[in-house]
Short mmCIF file of C-alpha atoms in Angstrom, two decimals:
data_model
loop_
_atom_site.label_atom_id
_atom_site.label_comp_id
_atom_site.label_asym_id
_atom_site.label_seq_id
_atom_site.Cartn_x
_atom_site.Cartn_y
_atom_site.Cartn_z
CA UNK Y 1 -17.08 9.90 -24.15
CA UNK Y 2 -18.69 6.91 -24.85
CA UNK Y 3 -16.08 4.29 -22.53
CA UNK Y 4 -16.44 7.02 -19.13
CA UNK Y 5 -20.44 6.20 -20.13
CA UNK Y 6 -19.80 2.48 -19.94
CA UNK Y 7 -17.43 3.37 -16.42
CA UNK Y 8 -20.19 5.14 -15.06
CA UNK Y 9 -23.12 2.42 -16.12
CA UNK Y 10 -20.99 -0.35 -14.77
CA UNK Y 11 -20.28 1.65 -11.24
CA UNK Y 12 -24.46 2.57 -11.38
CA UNK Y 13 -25.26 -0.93 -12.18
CA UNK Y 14 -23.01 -2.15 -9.45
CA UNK Y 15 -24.42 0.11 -6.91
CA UNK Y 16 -28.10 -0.89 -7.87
CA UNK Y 17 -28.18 -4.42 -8.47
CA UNK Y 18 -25.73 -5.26 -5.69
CA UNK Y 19 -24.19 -8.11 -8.24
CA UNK Y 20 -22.54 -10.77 -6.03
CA UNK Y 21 -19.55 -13.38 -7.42
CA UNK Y 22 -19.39 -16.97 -6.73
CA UNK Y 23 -17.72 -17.46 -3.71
CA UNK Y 24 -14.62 -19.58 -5.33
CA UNK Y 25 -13.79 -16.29 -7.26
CA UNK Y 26 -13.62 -13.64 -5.00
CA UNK Y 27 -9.99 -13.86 -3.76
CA UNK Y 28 -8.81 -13.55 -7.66
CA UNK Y 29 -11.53 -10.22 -8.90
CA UNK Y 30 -9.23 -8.07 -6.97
CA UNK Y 31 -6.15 -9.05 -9.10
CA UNK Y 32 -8.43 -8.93 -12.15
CA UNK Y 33 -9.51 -5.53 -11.66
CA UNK Y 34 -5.93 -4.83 -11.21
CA UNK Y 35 -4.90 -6.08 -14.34
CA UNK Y 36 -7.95 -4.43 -16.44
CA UNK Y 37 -7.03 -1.33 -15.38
CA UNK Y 38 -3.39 -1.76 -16.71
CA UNK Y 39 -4.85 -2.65 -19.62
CA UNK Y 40 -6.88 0.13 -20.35
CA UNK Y 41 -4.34 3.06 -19.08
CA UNK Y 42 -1.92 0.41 -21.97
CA UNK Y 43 -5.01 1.12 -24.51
CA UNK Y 44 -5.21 4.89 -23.62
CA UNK Y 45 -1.64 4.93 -23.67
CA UNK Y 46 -1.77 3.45 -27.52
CA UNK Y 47 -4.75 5.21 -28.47
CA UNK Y 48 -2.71 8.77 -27.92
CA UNK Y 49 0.13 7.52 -29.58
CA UNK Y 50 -2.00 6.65 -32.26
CA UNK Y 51 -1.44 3.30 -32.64
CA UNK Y 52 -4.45 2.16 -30.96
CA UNK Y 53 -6.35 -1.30 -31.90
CA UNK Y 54 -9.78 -2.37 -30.75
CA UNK Y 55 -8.92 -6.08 -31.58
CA UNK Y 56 -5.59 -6.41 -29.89
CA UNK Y 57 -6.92 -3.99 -26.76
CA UNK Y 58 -9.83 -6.77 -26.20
CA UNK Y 59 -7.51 -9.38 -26.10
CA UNK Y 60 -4.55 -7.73 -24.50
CA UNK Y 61 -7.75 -6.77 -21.79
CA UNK Y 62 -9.39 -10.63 -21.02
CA UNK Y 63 -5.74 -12.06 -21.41
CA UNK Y 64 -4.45 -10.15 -18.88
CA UNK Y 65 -6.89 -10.74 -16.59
CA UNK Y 66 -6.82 -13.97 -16.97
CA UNK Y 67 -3.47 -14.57 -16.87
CA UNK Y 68 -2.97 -12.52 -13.18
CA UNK Y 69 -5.88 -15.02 -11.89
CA UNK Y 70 -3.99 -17.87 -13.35
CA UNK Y 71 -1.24 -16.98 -11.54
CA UNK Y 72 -2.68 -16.09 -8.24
CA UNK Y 73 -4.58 -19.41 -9.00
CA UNK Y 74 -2.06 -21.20 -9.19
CA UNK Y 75 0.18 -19.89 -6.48
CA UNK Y 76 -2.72 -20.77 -4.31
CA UNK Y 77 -2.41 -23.97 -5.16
CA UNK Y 78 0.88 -24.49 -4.58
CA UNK Y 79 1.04 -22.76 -1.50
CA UNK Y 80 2.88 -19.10 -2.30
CA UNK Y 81 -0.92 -17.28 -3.21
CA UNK Y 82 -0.37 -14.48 -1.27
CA UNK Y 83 3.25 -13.73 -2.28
CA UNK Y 84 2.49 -14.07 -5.83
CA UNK Y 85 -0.48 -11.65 -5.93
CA UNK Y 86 1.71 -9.24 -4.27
CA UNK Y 87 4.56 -9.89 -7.19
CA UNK Y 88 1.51 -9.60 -9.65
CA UNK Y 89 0.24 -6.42 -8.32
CA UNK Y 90 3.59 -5.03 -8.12
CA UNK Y 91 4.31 -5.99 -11.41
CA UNK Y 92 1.10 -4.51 -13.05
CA UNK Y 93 1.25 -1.47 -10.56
CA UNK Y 94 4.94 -0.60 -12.11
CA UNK Y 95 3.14 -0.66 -15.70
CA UNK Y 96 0.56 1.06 -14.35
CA UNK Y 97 3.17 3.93 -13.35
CA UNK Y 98 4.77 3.42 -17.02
CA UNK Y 99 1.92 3.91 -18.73
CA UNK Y 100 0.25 7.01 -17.06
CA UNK Y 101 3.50 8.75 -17.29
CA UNK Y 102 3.40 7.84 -21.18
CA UNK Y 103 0.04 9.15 -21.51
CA UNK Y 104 1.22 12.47 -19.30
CA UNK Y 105 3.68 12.72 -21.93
CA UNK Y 106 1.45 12.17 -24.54
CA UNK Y 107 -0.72 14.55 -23.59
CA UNK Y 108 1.32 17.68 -21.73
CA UNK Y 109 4.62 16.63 -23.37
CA UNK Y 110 5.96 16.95 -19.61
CA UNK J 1 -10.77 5.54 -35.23
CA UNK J 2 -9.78 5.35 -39.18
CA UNK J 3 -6.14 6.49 -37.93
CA UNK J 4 -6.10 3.75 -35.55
CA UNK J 5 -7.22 1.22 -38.09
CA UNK J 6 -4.86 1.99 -40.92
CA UNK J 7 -2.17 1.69 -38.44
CA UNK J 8 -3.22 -1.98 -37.94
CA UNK J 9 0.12 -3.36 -38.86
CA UNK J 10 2.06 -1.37 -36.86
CA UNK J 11 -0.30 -1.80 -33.99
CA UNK J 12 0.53 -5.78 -33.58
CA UNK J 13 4.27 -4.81 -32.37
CA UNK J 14 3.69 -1.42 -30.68
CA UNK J 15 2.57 -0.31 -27.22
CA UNK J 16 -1.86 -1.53 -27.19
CA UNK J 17 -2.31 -2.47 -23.80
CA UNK J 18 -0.32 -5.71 -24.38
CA UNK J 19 2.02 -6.91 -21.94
CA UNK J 20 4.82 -5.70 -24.00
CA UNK J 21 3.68 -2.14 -24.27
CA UNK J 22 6.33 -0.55 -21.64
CA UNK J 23 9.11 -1.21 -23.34
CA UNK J 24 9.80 2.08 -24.70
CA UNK J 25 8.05 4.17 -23.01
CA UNK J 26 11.07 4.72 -20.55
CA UNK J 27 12.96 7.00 -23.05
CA UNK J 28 10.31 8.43 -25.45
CA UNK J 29 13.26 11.36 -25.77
CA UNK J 30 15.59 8.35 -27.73
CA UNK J 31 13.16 7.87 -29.71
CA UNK J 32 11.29 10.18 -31.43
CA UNK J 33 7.49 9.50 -32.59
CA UNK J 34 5.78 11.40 -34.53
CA UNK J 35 2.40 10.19 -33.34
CA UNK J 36 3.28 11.25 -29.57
CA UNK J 37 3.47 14.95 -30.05
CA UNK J 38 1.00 16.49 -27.56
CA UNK J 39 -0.86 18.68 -30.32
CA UNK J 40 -1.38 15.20 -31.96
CA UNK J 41 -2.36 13.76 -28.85
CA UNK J 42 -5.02 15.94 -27.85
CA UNK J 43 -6.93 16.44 -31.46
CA UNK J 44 -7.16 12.24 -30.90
CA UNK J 45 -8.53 12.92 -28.10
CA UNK J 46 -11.14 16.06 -29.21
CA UNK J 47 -11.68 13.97 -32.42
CA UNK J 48 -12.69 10.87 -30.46
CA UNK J 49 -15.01 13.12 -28.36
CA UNK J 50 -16.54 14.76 -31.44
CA UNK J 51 -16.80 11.46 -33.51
CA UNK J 52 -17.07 8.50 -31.65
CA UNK J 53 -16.15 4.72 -33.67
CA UNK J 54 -16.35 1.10 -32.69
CA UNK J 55 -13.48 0.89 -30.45
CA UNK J 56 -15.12 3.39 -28.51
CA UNK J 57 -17.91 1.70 -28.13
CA UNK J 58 -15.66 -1.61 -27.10
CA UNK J 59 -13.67 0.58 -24.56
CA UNK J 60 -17.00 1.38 -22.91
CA UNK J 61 -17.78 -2.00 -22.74
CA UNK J 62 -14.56 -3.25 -21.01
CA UNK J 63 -15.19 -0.27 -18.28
CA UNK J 64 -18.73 -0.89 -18.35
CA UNK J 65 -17.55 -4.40 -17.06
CA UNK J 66 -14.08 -2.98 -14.68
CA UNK J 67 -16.59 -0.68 -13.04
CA UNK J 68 -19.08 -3.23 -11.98
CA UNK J 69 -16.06 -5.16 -10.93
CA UNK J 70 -14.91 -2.91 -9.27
CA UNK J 71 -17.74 -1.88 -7.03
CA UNK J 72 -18.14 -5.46 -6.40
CA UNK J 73 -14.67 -5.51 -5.49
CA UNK J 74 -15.09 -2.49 -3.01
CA UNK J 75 -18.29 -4.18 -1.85
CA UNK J 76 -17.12 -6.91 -0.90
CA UNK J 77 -14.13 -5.50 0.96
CA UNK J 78 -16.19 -3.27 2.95
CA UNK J 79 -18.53 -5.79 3.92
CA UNK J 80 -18.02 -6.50 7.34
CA UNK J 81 -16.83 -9.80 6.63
CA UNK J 82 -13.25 -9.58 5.55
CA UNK J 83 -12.36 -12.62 6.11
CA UNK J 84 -14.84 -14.59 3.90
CA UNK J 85 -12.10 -13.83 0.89
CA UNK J 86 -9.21 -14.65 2.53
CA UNK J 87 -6.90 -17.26 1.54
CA UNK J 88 -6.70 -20.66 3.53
CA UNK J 89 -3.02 -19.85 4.19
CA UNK J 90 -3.89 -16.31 5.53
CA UNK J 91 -6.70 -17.55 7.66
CA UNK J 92 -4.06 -20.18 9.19
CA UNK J 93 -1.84 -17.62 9.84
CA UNK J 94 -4.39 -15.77 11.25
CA UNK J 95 -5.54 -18.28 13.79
CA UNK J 96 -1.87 -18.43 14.46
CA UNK J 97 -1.28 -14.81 15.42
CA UNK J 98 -4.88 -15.16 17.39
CA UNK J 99 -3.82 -18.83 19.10
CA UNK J 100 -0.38 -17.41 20.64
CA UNK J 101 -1.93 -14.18 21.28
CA UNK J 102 -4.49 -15.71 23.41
CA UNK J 103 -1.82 -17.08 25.28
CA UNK J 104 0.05 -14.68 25.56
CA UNK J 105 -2.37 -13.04 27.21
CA UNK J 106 -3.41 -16.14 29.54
CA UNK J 107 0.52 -16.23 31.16
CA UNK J 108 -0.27 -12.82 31.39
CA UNK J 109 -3.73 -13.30 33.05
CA UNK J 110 -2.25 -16.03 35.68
CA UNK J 111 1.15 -13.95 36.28
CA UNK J 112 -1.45 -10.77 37.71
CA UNK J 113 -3.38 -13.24 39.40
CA UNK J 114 -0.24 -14.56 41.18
CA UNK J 115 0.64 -11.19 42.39
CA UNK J 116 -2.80 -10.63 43.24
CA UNK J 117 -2.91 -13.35 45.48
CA UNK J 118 0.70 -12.58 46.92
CA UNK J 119 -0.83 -9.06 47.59
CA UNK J 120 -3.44 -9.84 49.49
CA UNK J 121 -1.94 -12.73 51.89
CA UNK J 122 0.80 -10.11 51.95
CA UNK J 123 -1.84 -7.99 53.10
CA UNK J 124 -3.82 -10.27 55.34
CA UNK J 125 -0.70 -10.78 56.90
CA UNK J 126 0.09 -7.36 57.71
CA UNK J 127 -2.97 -6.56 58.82
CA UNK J 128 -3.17 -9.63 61.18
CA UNK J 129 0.15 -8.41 62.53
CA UNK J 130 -1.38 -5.10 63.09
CA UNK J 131 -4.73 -6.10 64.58
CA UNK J 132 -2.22 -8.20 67.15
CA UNK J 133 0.01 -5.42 67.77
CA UNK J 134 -2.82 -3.62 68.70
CA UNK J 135 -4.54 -5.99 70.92
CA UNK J 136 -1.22 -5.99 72.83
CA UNK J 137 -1.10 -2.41 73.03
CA UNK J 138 -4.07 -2.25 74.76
CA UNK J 139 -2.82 -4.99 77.55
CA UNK J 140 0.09 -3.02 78.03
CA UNK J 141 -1.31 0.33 78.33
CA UNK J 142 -3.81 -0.97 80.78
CA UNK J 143 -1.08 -2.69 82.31
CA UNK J 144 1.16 0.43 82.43
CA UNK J 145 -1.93 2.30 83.34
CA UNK J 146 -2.35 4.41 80.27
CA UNK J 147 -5.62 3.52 79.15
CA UNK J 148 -9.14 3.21 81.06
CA UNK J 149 -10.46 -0.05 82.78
CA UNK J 150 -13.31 -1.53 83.19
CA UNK J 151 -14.24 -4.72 84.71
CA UNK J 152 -15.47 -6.99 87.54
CA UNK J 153 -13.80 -6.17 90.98
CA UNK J 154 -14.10 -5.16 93.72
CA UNK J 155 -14.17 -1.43 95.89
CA UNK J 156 -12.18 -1.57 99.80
CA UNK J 157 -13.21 0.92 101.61
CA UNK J 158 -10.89 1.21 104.61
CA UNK J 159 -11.52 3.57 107.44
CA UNK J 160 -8.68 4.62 109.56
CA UNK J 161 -9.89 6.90 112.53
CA UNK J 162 -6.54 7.40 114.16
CA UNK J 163 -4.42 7.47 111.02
CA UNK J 164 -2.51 4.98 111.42
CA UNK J 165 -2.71 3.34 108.48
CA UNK J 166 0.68 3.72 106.82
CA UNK J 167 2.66 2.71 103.62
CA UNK J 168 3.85 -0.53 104.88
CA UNK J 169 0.38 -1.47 104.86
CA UNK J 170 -0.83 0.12 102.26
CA UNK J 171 2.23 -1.29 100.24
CA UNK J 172 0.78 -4.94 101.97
CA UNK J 173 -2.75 -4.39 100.93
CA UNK J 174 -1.48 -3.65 97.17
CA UNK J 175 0.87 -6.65 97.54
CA UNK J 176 -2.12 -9.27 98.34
CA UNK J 177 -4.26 -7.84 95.83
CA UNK J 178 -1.57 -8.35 92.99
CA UNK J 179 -1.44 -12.02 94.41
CA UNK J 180 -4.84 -12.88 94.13
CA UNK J 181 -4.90 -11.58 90.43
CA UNK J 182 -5.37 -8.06 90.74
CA UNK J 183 -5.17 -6.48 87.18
CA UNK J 184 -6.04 -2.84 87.89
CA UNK J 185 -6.06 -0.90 90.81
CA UNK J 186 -7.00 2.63 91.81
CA UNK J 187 -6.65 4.28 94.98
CA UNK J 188 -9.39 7.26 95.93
CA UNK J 189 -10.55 7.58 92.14
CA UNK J 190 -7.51 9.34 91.58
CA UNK J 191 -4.23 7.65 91.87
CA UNK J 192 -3.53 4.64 89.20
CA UNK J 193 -1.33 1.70 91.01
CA UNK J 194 0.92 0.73 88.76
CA UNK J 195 4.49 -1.17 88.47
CA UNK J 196 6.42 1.98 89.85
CA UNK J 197 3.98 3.47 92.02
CA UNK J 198 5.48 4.15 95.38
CA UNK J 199 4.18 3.89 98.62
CA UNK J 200 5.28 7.06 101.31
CA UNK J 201 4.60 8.26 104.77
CA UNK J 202 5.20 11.31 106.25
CA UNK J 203 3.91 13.67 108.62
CA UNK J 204 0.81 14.63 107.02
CA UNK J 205 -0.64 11.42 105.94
CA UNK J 206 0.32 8.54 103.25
CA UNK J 207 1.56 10.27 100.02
CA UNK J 208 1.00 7.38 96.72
CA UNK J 209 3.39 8.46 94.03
CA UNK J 210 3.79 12.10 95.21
CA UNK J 211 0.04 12.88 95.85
CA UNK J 212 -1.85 13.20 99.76
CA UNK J 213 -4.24 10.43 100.31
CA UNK J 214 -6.88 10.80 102.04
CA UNK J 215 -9.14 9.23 104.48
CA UNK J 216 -11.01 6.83 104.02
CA UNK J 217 -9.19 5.19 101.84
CA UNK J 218 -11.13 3.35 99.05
CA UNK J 219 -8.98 0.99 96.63
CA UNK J 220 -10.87 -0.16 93.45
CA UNK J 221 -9.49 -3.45 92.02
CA UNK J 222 -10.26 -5.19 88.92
CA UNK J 223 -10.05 -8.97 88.91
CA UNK J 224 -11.79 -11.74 89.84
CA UNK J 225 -13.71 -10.50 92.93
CA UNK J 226 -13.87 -13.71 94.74
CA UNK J 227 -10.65 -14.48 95.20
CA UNK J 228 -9.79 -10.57 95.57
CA UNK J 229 -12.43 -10.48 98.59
CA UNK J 230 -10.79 -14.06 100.18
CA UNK J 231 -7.03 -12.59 99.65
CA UNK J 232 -8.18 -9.54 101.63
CA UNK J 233 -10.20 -11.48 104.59
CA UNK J 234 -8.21 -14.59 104.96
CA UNK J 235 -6.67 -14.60 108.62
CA UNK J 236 -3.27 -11.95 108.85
CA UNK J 237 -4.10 -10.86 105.84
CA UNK J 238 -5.31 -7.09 105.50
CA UNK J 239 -8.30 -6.78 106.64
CA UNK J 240 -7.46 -8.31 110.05
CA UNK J 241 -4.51 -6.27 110.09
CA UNK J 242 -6.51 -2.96 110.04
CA UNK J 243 -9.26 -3.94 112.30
CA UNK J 244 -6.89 -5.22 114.99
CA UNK J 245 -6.47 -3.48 117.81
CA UNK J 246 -2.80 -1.91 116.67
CA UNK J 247 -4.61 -0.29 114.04
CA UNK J 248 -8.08 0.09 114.68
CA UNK J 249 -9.35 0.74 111.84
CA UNK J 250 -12.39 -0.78 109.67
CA UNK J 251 -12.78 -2.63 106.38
CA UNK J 252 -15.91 -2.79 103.64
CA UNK J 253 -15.50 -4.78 100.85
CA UNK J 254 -18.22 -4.98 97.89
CA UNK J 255 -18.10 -6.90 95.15
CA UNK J 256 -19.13 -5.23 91.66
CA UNK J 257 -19.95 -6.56 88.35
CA UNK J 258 -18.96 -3.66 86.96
CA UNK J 259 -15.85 -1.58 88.20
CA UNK J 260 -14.49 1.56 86.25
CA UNK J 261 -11.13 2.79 86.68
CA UNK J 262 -10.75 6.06 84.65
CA UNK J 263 -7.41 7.54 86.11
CA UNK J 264 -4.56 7.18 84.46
CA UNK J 265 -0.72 7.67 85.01
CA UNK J 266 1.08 9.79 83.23
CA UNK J 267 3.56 8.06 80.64
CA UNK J 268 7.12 9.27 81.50
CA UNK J 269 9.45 8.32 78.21
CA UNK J 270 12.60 6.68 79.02
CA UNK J 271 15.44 8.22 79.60
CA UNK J 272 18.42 5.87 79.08
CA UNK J 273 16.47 2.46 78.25
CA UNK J 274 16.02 1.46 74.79
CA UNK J 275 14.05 -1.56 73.27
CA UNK J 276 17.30 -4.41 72.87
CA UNK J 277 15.93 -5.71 69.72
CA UNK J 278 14.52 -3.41 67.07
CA UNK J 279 10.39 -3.09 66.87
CA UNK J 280 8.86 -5.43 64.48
CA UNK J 281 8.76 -3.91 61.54
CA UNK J 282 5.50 -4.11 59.10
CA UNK J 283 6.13 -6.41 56.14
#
């Protein structure tokens, strides 16, 4: 109950405040959201199976992100950026898939 | 939450939103858990609702902070300026697709210009050709005496008391006038002189291309009417012919600015004679 509070006071808060990123990190937030939210469908995913853990989903969370904007950072150094956030987002979009149909197991056993 | 936390050391090798957590999770049938039974699963989940713990309250803060990203995210893609978080690379390529696109789209611009241009010369032409074509039409079919004239000239009147005035001179008269430049002629408002009119006598009178003429005679002539009036008066020419004494007839000549000839004659299409060369043909 408490984390779809925190969804829905981050989404308000975004709507209201109109929050704005420095410039230099916009092309990597959309890569970072990506990777947050295969984090938390991994942390719902352990939290069903019961072996859920605040400290390793918090770190498992800011790691991830981090490392996808390393890696789009990086490939946009070196000249492949756009290729590499696609192989990132396919990557994380495959666990994505892994994960929900984990937690669909979890949950309906189906 | 207590579950969770006594489970701590099994937690650090097993599925927790790590990058390793997928795994397993391809064949949960190979390997049976008991902690993924669906009963299980949902009294987490009803237990979590009913007594909420610290990683709760940690989960809400990681999508407390995904949610504002993500509106900023959405924000900032439907801002109207997408490209302001594009990569270099993608902008270049960009440009690119614009920069060859444009000129594309120039050869294509100069290519319909071309044709326009070949259109309308093509056109000009053709309708110089036309307005020529026409302009000769109009020559001929005064010449061949379908069309109306109008023009300086002059009108003979020739009086012939004792009728005899015949074709021969007649035929003469006609003959002088076409010397001294006549373009059109009429004879009595009625009869068109043209290349085959013929000139007749016979008991009744003169007959011009099959119809009676009568007396006086009055010939209308377009052309220049000083020279037409000299051709007629000059000594042995017509005019002396019909007022001497074999004759004895009289001559009036006037010259007009202004003579109309309004009868035509009628356009007979050839029979056997064809144009040698075909008509040109509009381009």
């Amino acid at each position: 109950m408490i984390p779809l509070l925190g969804l829905l006071a981050g989404i308000v808060l975004g709507l209201v405040l109109e929050p704005s990123i420095p410039q230099a990190l916009q092309p990597y937030l959309p890569i970072a959201i990506v990777a947050a939210m295969d984090a938390l469908f991994g942390a719902f995913r352990a939290y069903l199976e019961g072996n859920f853990n605040d400290r390793v989903f918090v770190v498992s969370f800011i790691s991830n992100v981090l490392i996808a904007a390393a890696i789009v950072y990086v490939g946009d150094q070196i000249g492949v950026g756009s290729q590499l956030s696609t192989g990132v987002v396919v990557v994380l979009g495959i666990r994505i898939f892994t994960n929900a149909a984990a937690i669909r197991r979890a949950l309906f056993h189906a | 939450m207590r579950r969770a936390t006594l489970r701590r050391t099994a937690a650090a090798e097993a599925p927790a939103g790590g990058p390793d957590d997928s795994a397993g999770s391809q064949a949960p049938a190979v390997r049976p858990d008991p902690g993924v039974s669906p009963q299980r699963s949902r009294g987490r989940l009803w237990s979590a609702l009913r007594q909420p713990g610290r990683g709760q309250l940690i989960a809400a803060v990681m999508l407390f902070i995904v949610g504002l990203g993500g509106v900023m995210q959405i924000r900032i893609n439907t801002a109207d300026d997408t490209y302001t978080n594009a990569r270099r690379e993608d902008l270049v390529q960009l440009l690119d697709g614009l920069g060859s696109e444009s000129r594309r789209l120039e050869d294509e611009i100069s290519q319909l210009e071309r044709t326009r241009t070949s259109l309308q010369s093509g056109a000009d032409t053709q309708r110089v050709a036309r307005e020529e074509a026409e302009k000769r039409v109009q020559v001929l079919s005064i010449l061949a005496g379908t069309m109306p004239a109008e023009g300086p000239g002059i009108r003979m009147r020739i009086a012939d008391p004792d009728n005899k005035v015949d074709a021969d001179v007649l035929l003469n008269a006609v003959e002088e006038m076409r010397d001294a430049g006549a373009e059109v002629m009429e004879v009595n408002d009625t009869i068109r002189v043209v290349a085959s009119t013929w000139f007749s006598s016979d008991a009744s009178g003169l007959v011009i291309d099959g119809r009676q003429v009568s007396t006086p005679i009055t010939v209308e002539v377009i052309g220049e009417p000083h020279s037409l009036e000299e051709a007629a008066r000059f000594r042995g020419g017509i005019v002396s012919e019909i007022t001497g004494p074999q004759i004895g007839g009289s001559v009036e000549i006037e010259r007009l600015d202004r003579v109309v000839v309004e009868s035509l004659h009628p356009v007979r299409q050839n029979q056997y004679a064809q144009p040698a060369s075909p008509p040109p043909s509009p381009r």
